[in-house]
Amino acid sequence: QWYGTKYAHTFFDEAQRAQWRAATPADQPALHLPPPNPYIPTDTALRENAGSAKSPALVLDTEGVKLWHLLDTSFKQPKAAVIIGLSSPLALASPREAALLRIGLEVFLEVINEDSYFADEAGIALNVNNNSLSSPCVGLRISCNGYNQCLPALLTSVLTTLAALPVKTDVFQLIKAKTVEDYKNRKFQQPYVHCHNASNRALQHPFFTDDERLKQLLPLKEEDL
């Protein structure tokens, strides 16, 4: 009205209003309250101190798995931090494998979005990425921080999903389009980012440029994951 935009007034007829008055929740099963949050803790008791260790202890050492543990006694909170590194020599074997890792990560994050939301609402920080500023990361890194009672259930759900990652065509195409645009736009980043990338290219081996990854990403299909 005020901006000259075309608009119209319409009125609902009696048949429509009667249909809405007679509607029940069973008519629209997609409209419902969210299910109970499975990650809200009920046990906030502190674990007893079994020792006075100052550094993590290696509690499991096999050919494919190393597990370190340290009981924190400084902050006295019923919380824990779990960091899982999933490493594979294939992750950086070629620009194609690096592109597959990136798009696979994005698809995985999309699939576990609901779990991530429930975890965040329950005070658990869930993070999954394929990089690290503190140590080499050749694969995926999964970290959880929060109330310790519910961490096993969250990690079980996340890792089960990862082991049998469902890849739907529409989700794959959406993620691929976003990833392609991200690689294309990186050339317009601020100068310090380009300096950082140049440093990584000189120090990291192997190192694949964004253009190399983009070239391999374009022909990928969901079955490639």
Steps between C-alpha positions, in 0.01 A plus 500: 500500500766751604771384261284437196534122531216294358295325765156354552255428782338156505260347747475141617164347421288314752603159363866575566430627851287196578778270380751669730264489798455127452870429452685275748872434551458168323412685178847656484752260654787719379388775739599394850708597799862383488575167667663495846864603493700178563812690606370685805694356797336358810823397677733786593702317763875549488725201434733409783865579454681173437844662507693819460618467141609825337518374142285266288560126532501264203228250593462324163766445238418277203596497136211724401405680822673706768295621797619756753322601821542759772260559789465870566482597867559874467163645401275246677223492240307194373634557151736326263677566174539233234716551192503233228742513209409282201809482282544344157784522247232533230383835637778691327604245238386729215298816435200276425522325837540836674189632323307185593600545864378859498163427340458185708555710813238752389246225427572342838445832680168541320385151597587541871357851518206392718727314742729803514206724586382279786856473630549877492170558683617253768831679553719272288727650236539269200754586233607303191765628262787390278766739622687588815719789610671296772601175327480331159154380401488253212133409503226616737511634854195466724491680834233508772504713812226498761319300765669162510187287560365556150822507299500121432148514352585800282825350374331166430234674291754714312744218428222260396377759252852551368556126455189470281476854366177542303560710188183635341521653154335829594720544807812413302418746223430779750825439689698469178367832369589676827848345503565596137406861575724497808803386299429756226467787748819423692706697247321812631603447862709754689876517432601346832302185412693467173825541696392223736417274205836573337673407825307172517589424140870539582491305826237232449549198277286406327312826447219553251381842392137606496502493119633143499230390743229687307598331173458158661181598683298605194443150350434326834171314560342368818610144423864615510469550876 
